[in-house]
């Protein structure tokens, strides 16, 4: 079996739609911006897939093609031109990398632009259209994310931080890469199912009852 070609990309921010301030390209570049191939060895909250994939690539037979990784601190609605520029840049990098067997995306999951309420869904859908139906698309999310039909229909695997505060972002990237590798080898067939709990609250996982729930999930 030959090497798998794996593309990595990351665009992330957490949008507060009530904020009067806009998030623009300068906010992304001031917070974190790594051009293709220049992601540091230290993992960040939404881009841990990069160092984790590098560490495992030789072992599992992956050839990595790294796209841009960037995130902005939580803020107001993303300027539409900023979103389109970041989105199109990553999609162009993916197009140049073709053919790919796998796409890994490090996202937050709660990004909103001036004209798009589901930036991550739009991105994942576009990635699927470019990578093709046979590519495996895997995504990491922050738990403070949205989960739209658009995302579920176009991603094969979604892993989410389970700890709040988010101390398990590296573990989440490791889980995604292990699952994607198994799916690529045909040893698992991923299925995504969703359920609306109809609850909005704060659930620190360092306290009960959430601590026991998360421990049970990890078992």
Coordinates of N, CA and C in Angstrom, one line a residue:
X1 N 0.8 -1.2 0.0 CA 0.0 0.0 0.0 C 0.9 1.2 0.0
X2 N 0.6 2.2 -0.9 CA 1.5 3.4 -1.0 C 1.2 4.4 0.1
X3 N 2.0 5.4 0.1 CA 1.8 6.5 1.1 C 0.5 7.2 0.8
X4 N -0.2 7.6 1.9 CA -1.4 8.4 1.8 C -1.1 9.9 1.7
X5 N -1.7 10.6 0.8 CA -1.4 12.0 0.7 C -2.5 12.7 1.6
X6 N -2.0 13.5 2.6 CA -2.8 14.1 3.6 C -2.6 15.6 3.6
X7 N -3.7 16.4 3.4 CA -3.7 17.8 3.5 C -4.2 18.3 4.8
X8 N -3.5 19.3 5.4 CA -3.9 19.9 6.7 C -4.2 21.4 6.5
X9 N -5.2 21.8 7.2 CA -5.6 23.2 7.2 C -6.3 23.6 8.5
X10 N -6.2 24.9 8.8 CA -6.8 25.4 10.1 C -7.1 26.9 10.0
X11 N -8.4 27.2 10.1 CA -8.9 28.6 10.3 C -9.8 28.6 11.5
X12 N -9.5 29.4 12.5 CA -10.3 29.3 13.7 C -10.5 30.7 14.4
X13 N -11.7 30.9 14.9 CA -12.0 31.9 15.8 C -13.4 31.6 16.4
X14 N -13.6 32.2 17.6 CA -14.9 32.1 18.3 C -15.6 33.4 18.2
X15 N -16.7 33.4 17.5 CA -17.4 34.7 17.3 C -18.5 35.0 18.3
X16 N -18.4 36.2 18.8 CA -19.5 36.8 19.6 C -20.3 37.7 18.8
X17 N -21.5 37.3 18.3 CA -22.3 38.0 17.4 C -22.9 39.3 18.0
X18 N -22.8 39.4 19.4 CA -23.3 40.6 20.1 C -22.3 41.7 20.1
X19 N -21.0 41.4 19.8 CA -20.0 42.4 19.9 C -20.1 43.4 18.7
X20 N -19.9 44.7 19.0 CA -20.0 45.7 18.0 C -18.7 45.8 17.1
X21 N -17.6 45.1 17.6 CA -16.3 45.1 16.9 C -16.3 44.0 15.9
X22 N -15.6 44.3 14.8 CA -15.4 43.3 13.7 C -14.0 42.6 13.9
X23 N -14.0 41.4 13.5 CA -12.7 40.6 13.5 C -12.2 40.7 12.0
X24 N -10.9 41.2 11.8 CA -10.4 41.3 10.5 C -9.1 40.5 10.3
X25 N -8.5 40.6 9.2 CA -7.3 39.8 8.9 C -6.2 40.2 9.9
X26 N -6.1 41.4 10.3 CA -5.0 41.8 11.2 C -5.2 41.1 12.5
X27 N -6.4 40.8 13.0 CA -6.6 40.0 14.2 C -6.1 38.6 14.1
X28 N -6.3 38.0 12.9 CA -5.7 36.7 12.7 C -4.2 36.7 12.7
X29 N -3.6 37.6 12.0 CA -2.2 37.7 11.8 C -1.5 38.1 13.2
X30 N -2.2 38.9 14.0 CA -1.6 39.3 15.3 C -1.7 38.1 16.3
X31 N -2.7 37.3 16.1 CA -2.9 36.2 17.1 C -2.0 35.0 16.7
X32 N -2.3 34.4 15.5 CA -1.5 33.3 15.1 C -1.7 33.1 13.6
X33 N -0.6 33.1 12.8 CA -0.6 32.9 11.4 C 0.6 32.1 10.9
X34 N 0.4 30.9 10.5 CA 1.5 30.1 10.0 C 1.3 29.7 8.6
X35 N 2.1 30.3 7.7 CA 2.0 29.9 6.2 C 2.3 28.4 6.1
X36 N 2.0 27.8 4.9 CA 2.2 26.4 4.6 C 3.6 26.0 5.0
X37 N 3.7 24.9 5.8 CA 4.9 24.3 6.2 C 5.6 25.0 7.3
X38 N 5.1 26.1 7.9 CA 5.7 26.9 8.9 C 5.0 26.8 10.3
X39 N 4.1 25.9 10.4 CA 3.5 25.7 11.8 C 4.6 25.3 12.8
X40 N 4.6 25.9 13.9 CA 5.6 25.6 14.9 C 5.4 24.2 15.5
X41 N 6.4 23.7 16.1 CA 6.3 22.3 16.7 C 5.4 22.3 17.9
X42 N 5.1 23.4 18.5 CA 4.2 23.5 19.7 C 2.8 23.5 19.2
X43 N 1.9 22.6 19.7 CA 0.5 22.6 19.3 C -0.2 23.9 19.8
X44 N -1.2 24.4 19.0 CA -2.1 25.4 19.5 C -3.5 24.8 19.6
X45 N -4.4 25.5 20.3 CA -5.7 25.0 20.6 C -6.4 24.3 19.4
X46 N -6.4 25.0 18.3 CA -7.2 24.6 17.1 C -6.3 24.0 16.0
X47 N -5.0 23.9 16.2 CA -4.2 23.4 15.1 C -3.2 22.3 15.6
X48 N -3.6 21.6 16.6 CA -2.8 20.5 17.2 C -2.6 19.4 16.2
X49 N -3.5 19.3 15.1 CA -3.3 18.3 14.1 C -2.0 18.4 13.4
X50 N -1.4 19.5 13.4 CA -0.1 19.7 12.6 C 1.0 18.9 13.3
X51 N 1.4 19.3 14.6 CA 2.5 18.6 15.2 C 2.2 17.1 15.5
X52 N 0.9 16.8 15.7 CA 0.5 15.4 16.0 C 0.7 14.6 14.7
X53 N 0.2 15.1 13.6 CA 0.3 14.4 12.3 C 1.8 14.2 11.9
X54 N 2.6 15.3 12.1 CA 4.0 15.1 11.8 C 4.7 14.0 12.6
X55 N 4.3 13.9 13.9 CA 4.9 12.9 14.8 C 4.5 11.5 14.3
X56 N 3.4 11.3 13.7 CA 2.9 10.0 13.4 C 3.0 9.6 11.9
X57 N 3.4 10.6 11.1 CA 3.3 10.4 9.6 C 4.2 9.2 9.1
X58 N 5.4 9.1 9.6 CA 6.3 8.0 9.1 C 5.7 6.7 9.5
X59 N 5.3 6.6 10.8 CA 4.8 5.4 11.3 C 3.6 4.8 10.6
X60 N 2.7 5.7 10.1 CA 1.4 5.3 9.5 C 1.4 5.5 8.0
X61 N 2.5 5.9 7.4 CA 2.6 6.0 6.0 C 1.9 7.2 5.4
X62 N 2.0 8.3 6.0 CA 1.4 9.5 5.4 C 2.4 10.5 4.9
X63 N 2.1 11.1 3.7 CA 2.8 12.2 3.2 C 2.0 13.5 3.5
X64 N 2.5 14.4 4.2 CA 1.8 15.6 4.7 C 2.0 16.7 3.7
X65 N 0.9 17.4 3.4 CA 0.9 18.7 2.6 C 0.2 19.7 3.5
X66 N 1.0 20.6 4.1 CA 0.5 21.5 5.1 C 0.0 22.8 4.5
X67 N -1.2 23.1 4.7 CA -1.8 24.4 4.3 C -1.6 25.4 5.4
X68 N -2.1 26.6 5.2 CA -2.1 27.7 6.2 C -2.8 27.3 7.5
X69 N -2.3 27.7 8.6 CA -3.0 27.6 9.9 C -3.0 29.0 10.5
X70 N -4.2 29.4 10.9 CA -4.4 30.7 11.5 C -5.6 30.7 12.5
X71 N -5.5 31.5 13.5 CA -6.6 31.7 14.4 C -6.6 33.1 15.0
X72 N -7.8 33.7 15.3 CA -7.9 35.0 15.9 C -8.5 34.8 17.3
X73 N -8.1 35.6 18.3 CA -8.7 35.6 19.6 C -10.2 35.8 19.4
X74 N -11.0 35.2 20.4 CA -12.5 35.4 20.3 C -12.8 36.9 20.2
X75 N -13.8 37.2 19.3 CA -14.1 38.6 19.0 C -15.5 38.7 18.3
X76 N -15.7 39.8 17.6 CA -16.9 40.1 16.9 C -17.0 39.4 15.6
X77 N -18.1 39.6 14.9 CA -18.3 39.0 13.6 C -17.1 39.2 12.6
X78 N -16.8 38.2 11.9 CA -15.6 38.3 11.0 C -16.0 39.1 9.8
X79 N -15.1 40.1 9.4 CA -15.3 40.8 8.2 C -15.4 39.9 7.0
X80 N -16.4 40.1 6.2 CA -16.7 39.2 5.1 C -15.5 39.0 4.2
X81 N -14.8 40.0 3.8 CA -13.6 39.9 2.9 C -12.5 39.1 3.6
X82 N -12.4 39.3 4.9 CA -11.4 38.5 5.6 C -11.7 37.0 5.6
X83 N -12.9 36.7 5.8 CA -13.3 35.3 5.8 C -13.1 34.7 4.4
X84 N -13.6 35.4 3.4 CA -13.4 34.9 2.0 C -12.0 34.8 1.6
X85 N -11.1 35.7 2.0 CA -9.7 35.6 1.7 C -9.1 34.4 2.4
X86 N -9.3 34.2 3.6 CA -8.8 33.0 4.4 C -9.3 31.7 3.8
X87 N -10.6 31.7 3.6 CA -11.2 30.5 3.0 C -10.6 30.1 1.6
X88 N -10.6 31.1 0.8 CA -10.2 30.9 -0.6 C -8.7 30.5 -0.7
X89 N -7.9 31.1 0.2 CA -6.5 30.8 0.3 C -6.3 29.3 0.6
X90 N -7.0 28.8 1.6 CA -6.9 27.4 2.0 C -7.4 26.5 1.0
X91 N -8.5 26.8 0.3 CA -9.0 26.0 -0.7 C -8.1 26.0 -1.9
X92 N -7.4 27.1 -2.2 CA -6.5 27.1 -3.3 C -5.3 26.2 -3.0
X93 N -4.8 26.2 -1.8 CA -3.7 25.3 -1.3 C -4.1 23.9 -1.5
X94 N -5.4 23.6 -1.1 CA -5.9 22.2 -1.3 C -5.9 21.8 -2.7
X95 N -6.4 22.7 -3.6 CA -6.5 22.4 -5.0 C -5.1 22.1 -5.6
X96 N -4.1 22.8 -5.2 CA -2.7 22.6 -5.7 C -2.2 21.3 -5.2
X97 N -2.6 20.8 -4.0 CA -2.1 19.6 -3.4 C -2.7 18.3 -4.0
X98 N -3.8 18.5 -4.8 CA -4.5 17.3 -5.3 C -3.5 16.4 -6.1
X99 N -3.8 15.1 -6.1 CA -4.9 14.4 -5.4 C -4.5 14.1 -4.0
X100 N -5.5 14.1 -3.1 CA -5.3 13.8 -1.7 C -6.2 12.7 -1.3
X101 N -5.8 11.9 -0.3 CA -6.6 10.8 0.2 C -7.3 11.2 1.5
X102 N -6.7 12.2 2.2 CA -7.3 12.6 3.5 C -7.1 14.1 3.6
X103 N -8.1 14.8 4.2 CA -8.0 16.2 4.6 C -8.3 16.3 6.1
X104 N -7.4 16.9 6.8 CA -7.6 17.2 8.2 C -7.7 18.7 8.4
X105 N -8.8 19.1 9.2 CA -9.1 20.5 9.4 C -9.1 20.7 10.9
X106 N -8.3 21.7 11.4 CA -8.4 22.1 12.8 C -9.2 23.4 12.8
X107 N -10.5 23.3 13.4 CA -11.4 24.4 13.4 C -11.9 24.7 14.8
X108 N -12.5 25.8 15.0 CA -13.1 26.1 16.3 C -14.6 25.6 16.3
X109 N -15.3 26.1 15.3 CA -16.7 25.7 15.1 C -17.7 26.7 15.4
X110 N -17.3 27.9 15.8 CA -18.3 29.0 16.1 C -17.9 30.3 15.4
X111 N -17.4 30.2 14.2 CA -17.1 31.4 13.4 C -18.3 31.8 12.6
X112 N -18.5 33.1 12.7 CA -19.6 33.7 11.9 C -19.0 35.0 11.2
X113 N -19.3 35.1 9.9 CA -18.9 36.3 9.2 C -20.1 37.1 8.9
X114 N -19.9 38.3 8.2 CA -21.0 39.2 8.0 C -22.1 38.6 7.1
X115 N -21.7 37.6 6.3 CA -22.7 37.1 5.3 C -22.9 35.6 5.5
X116 N -22.2 35.0 6.4 CA -22.3 33.5 6.6 C -22.4 33.1 8.1
X117 N -23.5 32.5 8.4 CA -23.7 32.0 9.8 C -23.0 30.7 10.1
X118 N -22.5 30.1 9.1 CA -21.9 28.7 9.3 C -20.6 28.7 8.4
X119 N -19.6 29.4 8.9 CA -18.3 29.5 8.1 C -17.7 28.1 8.0
X120 N -17.6 27.4 9.1 CA -17.0 26.0 9.1 C -17.8 25.1 8.2
X121 N -19.1 25.1 8.2 CA -19.9 24.3 7.3 C -19.6 24.6 5.8
X122 N -19.5 25.9 5.5 CA -19.2 26.4 4.2 C -17.8 25.8 3.8
X123 N -16.9 25.9 4.7 CA -15.5 25.5 4.4 C -15.5 24.0 4.2
X124 N -16.1 23.2 5.1 CA -16.0 21.7 4.9 C -16.7 21.3 3.7
X125 N -17.8 21.9 3.3 CA -18.6 21.6 2.1 C -17.7 21.9 0.9
X126 N -17.0 23.0 0.9 CA -16.1 23.3 -0.3 C -14.9 22.3 -0.3
X127 N -14.4 22.0 0.8 CA -13.3 21.0 0.9 C -13.7 19.7 0.3
X128 N -14.9 19.2 0.6 CA -15.4 18.0 0.1 C -15.6 18.1 -1.4
X129 N -16.1 19.2 -1.9 CA -16.2 19.3 -3.4 C -14.9 19.3 -4.1
X130 N -13.8 19.8 -3.5 CA -12.5 19.8 -4.1 C -11.8 18.4 -4.0
X131 N -11.9 17.9 -2.8 CA -11.1 16.6 -2.5 C -11.8 15.4 -3.1
X132 N -13.1 15.5 -3.3 CA -13.8 14.4 -3.9 C -14.5 13.5 -2.9
X133 N -15.5 12.7 -3.4 CA -16.3 11.9 -2.5 C -15.5 10.7 -1.8
X134 N -14.4 10.3 -2.4 CA -13.6 9.2 -1.8 C -12.6 9.6 -0.8
X135 N -12.3 10.9 -0.7 CA -11.3 11.4 0.3 C -12.0 11.3 1.7
X136 N -11.2 11.1 2.7 CA -11.7 11.1 4.1 C -11.4 12.5 4.6
X137 N -12.5 13.2 5.1 CA -12.4 14.5 5.7 C -12.6 14.4 7.2
X138 N -11.6 14.8 8.0 CA -11.7 14.7 9.4 C -11.5 16.1 10.0
X139 N -12.2 16.4 11.1 CA -12.3 17.7 11.6 C -12.2 17.7 13.2
X140 N -11.4 18.6 13.8 CA -11.5 18.8 15.2 C -12.3 20.1 15.5
X141 N -13.1 20.1 16.5 CA -13.9 21.2 17.0 C -13.7 21.5 18.5
X142 N -13.8 22.7 18.8 CA -14.0 23.1 20.2 C -15.4 22.7 20.6
X143 N -15.7 22.4 21.9 CA -17.1 22.0 22.2 C -18.0 23.2 22.2
X144 N -17.5 24.4 22.2 CA -18.4 25.6 22.1 C -18.6 25.9 20.6
X145 N -19.0 24.9 19.9 CA -19.1 25.0 18.4 C -20.6 24.7 18.0
X146 N -20.9 25.1 16.8 CA -22.2 24.7 16.2 C -22.0 23.3 15.5
X147 N -23.1 22.6 15.3 CA -23.0 21.4 14.6 C -24.2 21.3 13.6
X148 N -23.9 21.8 12.4 CA -24.9 21.9 11.4 C -25.0 20.7 10.5
X149 N -26.1 20.5 9.8 CA -26.3 19.4 8.8 C -25.2 19.5 7.8
X150 N -24.8 20.7 7.4 CA -23.8 21.0 6.4 C -22.5 20.3 6.8
X151 N -22.2 20.5 8.0 CA -20.9 19.9 8.5 C -21.0 18.4 8.6
X152 N -22.0 17.9 9.1 CA -22.2 16.4 9.3 C -22.2 15.7 7.9
X153 N -22.9 16.3 7.0 CA -23.0 15.7 5.6 C -21.7 15.7 4.8
X154 N -20.8 16.5 5.2 CA -19.5 16.6 4.4 C -18.3 16.2 5.1
X155 N -18.4 15.9 6.4 CA -17.2 15.4 7.1 C -17.4 13.9 7.4
X156 N -16.4 13.1 7.3 CA -16.4 11.7 7.7 C -16.3 11.5 9.2
X157 N -15.4 12.3 9.8 CA -15.1 12.2 11.2 C -15.0 13.5 11.9
X158 N -15.6 13.7 13.0 CA -15.5 14.9 13.8 C -15.1 14.5 15.2
X159 N -14.0 15.1 15.7 CA -13.7 14.9 17.2 C -13.7 16.3 17.8
X160 N -14.1 16.3 19.1 CA -14.4 17.5 19.8 C -13.7 17.4 21.2
X161 N -13.1 18.6 21.6 CA -12.6 18.6 23.0 C -13.7 18.2 24.0
X162 N -13.3 17.4 24.9 CA -14.3 16.9 25.9 C -14.1 17.6 27.3
X163 N -13.0 18.3 27.5 CA -12.7 19.0 28.7 C -13.0 20.5 28.7
X164 N -13.5 21.0 29.8 CA -13.7 22.4 29.9 C -13.3 22.8 31.3
X165 N -12.2 23.5 31.5 CA -11.3 24.1 30.4 C -10.7 23.1 29.5
X166 N -10.3 23.6 28.3 CA -9.9 22.7 27.2 C -8.4 22.2 27.4
X167 N -8.2 21.2 28.2 CA -6.9 20.7 28.4 C -6.6 19.5 27.5
X168 N -7.5 19.1 26.7 CA -7.3 17.8 25.9 C -7.3 18.1 24.4
X169 N -6.8 19.2 24.0 CA -6.8 19.5 22.5 C -5.8 18.7 21.8
X170 N -4.7 18.3 22.4 CA -3.7 17.4 21.7 C -4.3 16.0 21.7
X171 N -4.9 15.6 22.7 CA -5.6 14.3 22.8 C -6.6 14.2 21.7
X172 N -7.4 15.3 21.5 CA -8.4 15.3 20.5 C -7.9 15.2 19.1
X173 N -6.7 15.8 18.8 CA -6.1 15.7 17.5 C -5.6 14.3 17.3
X174 N -5.0 13.7 18.4 CA -4.5 12.3 18.3 C -5.7 11.3 18.0
X175 N -6.8 11.6 18.7 CA -8.0 10.7 18.4 C -8.4 10.8 17.0
X176 N -8.5 12.0 16.4 CA -8.9 12.2 15.1 C -8.0 11.5 14.1
X177 N -6.7 11.6 14.3 CA -5.7 11.0 13.4 C -5.7 9.5 13.5
X178 N -5.9 9.0 14.7 CA -6.0 7.5 14.8 C -7.3 7.0 14.1
X179 N -8.4 7.7 14.3 CA -9.7 7.3 13.6 C -9.6 7.4 12.1
X180 N -9.0 8.5 11.6 CA -8.9 8.7 10.2 C -8.0 7.6 9.6
X181 N -6.9 7.3 10.3 CA -6.0 6.3 9.8 C -6.8 4.9 9.7
X182 N -7.6 4.6 10.7 CA -8.3 3.4 10.7 C -9.4 3.4 9.6
X183 N -10.0 4.5 9.4 CA -11.0 4.6 8.3 C -10.3 4.4 6.9
X184 N -9.1 5.0 6.8 CA -8.4 4.9 5.5 C -8.0 3.5 5.3
X185 N -7.7 2.8 6.3 CA -7.3 1.4 6.2 C -8.5 0.4 6.0
X186 N -9.7 0.9 6.2 CA -10.9 0.1 6.0 C -11.2 -0.7 7.3
X187 N -10.6 -0.4 8.4 CA -10.9 -1.2 9.6 C -12.1 -0.6 10.4
X188 N -12.5 0.6 10.1 CA -13.7 1.2 10.6 C -14.5 1.9 9.5
X189 N -15.8 2.0 9.7 CA -16.6 2.8 8.7 C -17.4 3.8 9.6
X190 N -16.9 5.0 9.6 CA -17.4 6.1 10.5 C -18.9 6.4 10.1
X191 N -19.7 6.6 11.2 CA -21.1 7.0 11.1 C -21.3 8.2 12.1
X192 N -21.9 9.3 11.6 CA -22.1 10.4 12.5 C -23.6 10.5 12.8
X193 N -23.9 10.6 14.0 CA -25.3 10.8 14.4 C -25.4 12.0 15.4
X194 N -26.4 12.8 15.3 CA -26.6 14.0 16.2 C -27.8 13.9 17.0
X195 N -27.8 14.6 18.2 CA -29.0 14.7 19.1 C -29.0 16.0 19.7
X196 N -30.1 16.7 19.7 CA -30.2 18.0 20.3 C -30.6 17.9 21.7
X197 N -29.7 18.2 22.6 CA -30.0 18.1 24.1 C -30.9 19.2 24.6
X198 N -31.1 20.3 23.8 CA -31.9 21.4 24.1 C -31.5 22.0 25.5
X199 N -30.3 22.1 25.7 CA -29.7 22.7 27.0 C -28.7 23.7 26.6
X200 N -28.8 24.9 27.3 CA -27.7 25.9 27.2 C -27.3 26.2 28.6
X201 N -26.0 26.0 28.9 CA -25.5 26.2 30.3 C -24.0 26.2 30.2
X202 N -23.4 26.3 31.4 CA -22.0 26.1 31.5 C -21.7 24.8 32.3
X203 N -20.9 24.0 31.7 CA -20.6 22.6 32.3 C -19.1 22.4 32.5
X204 N -18.5 22.9 33.6 CA -17.1 22.6 33.8 C -16.9 21.2 34.1
X205 N -16.0 20.6 33.4 CA -15.8 19.1 33.5 C -14.9 18.7 34.7
X206 N -14.4 19.8 35.4 CA -13.7 19.5 36.6 C -14.6 19.2 37.8
X207 N -15.9 19.4 37.6 CA -16.9 19.2 38.7 C -17.9 18.2 38.3
X208 N -18.5 17.6 39.3 CA -19.6 16.7 39.0 C -20.9 17.4 38.7
X209 N -21.8 16.9 37.9 CA -21.8 15.5 37.4 C -21.0 15.3 36.1
X210 N -20.5 16.5 35.5 CA -19.8 16.4 34.2 C -18.6 15.5 34.2
X211 N -17.8 15.6 35.4 CA -16.6 14.8 35.5 C -16.8 13.3 35.2
X212 N -17.9 12.8 35.8 CA -18.2 11.3 35.6 C -18.7 11.1 34.2
X213 N -19.4 12.0 33.6 CA -19.9 11.8 32.2 C -18.7 11.7 31.3
X214 N -17.8 12.7 31.4 CA -16.6 12.7 30.5 C -15.8 11.5 30.7
X215 N -15.6 11.1 31.9 CA -14.8 9.9 32.2 C -15.4 8.7 31.6
X216 N -16.7 8.6 31.6 CA -17.4 7.4 31.0 C -17.3 7.4 29.5
X217 N -17.3 8.6 28.9 CA -17.2 8.7 27.4 C -15.8 8.3 27.0
X218 N -14.8 8.7 27.8 CA -13.4 8.3 27.5 C -13.1 6.8 27.6
X219 N -13.9 6.2 28.5 CA -13.7 4.7 28.6 C -14.2 4.0 27.4

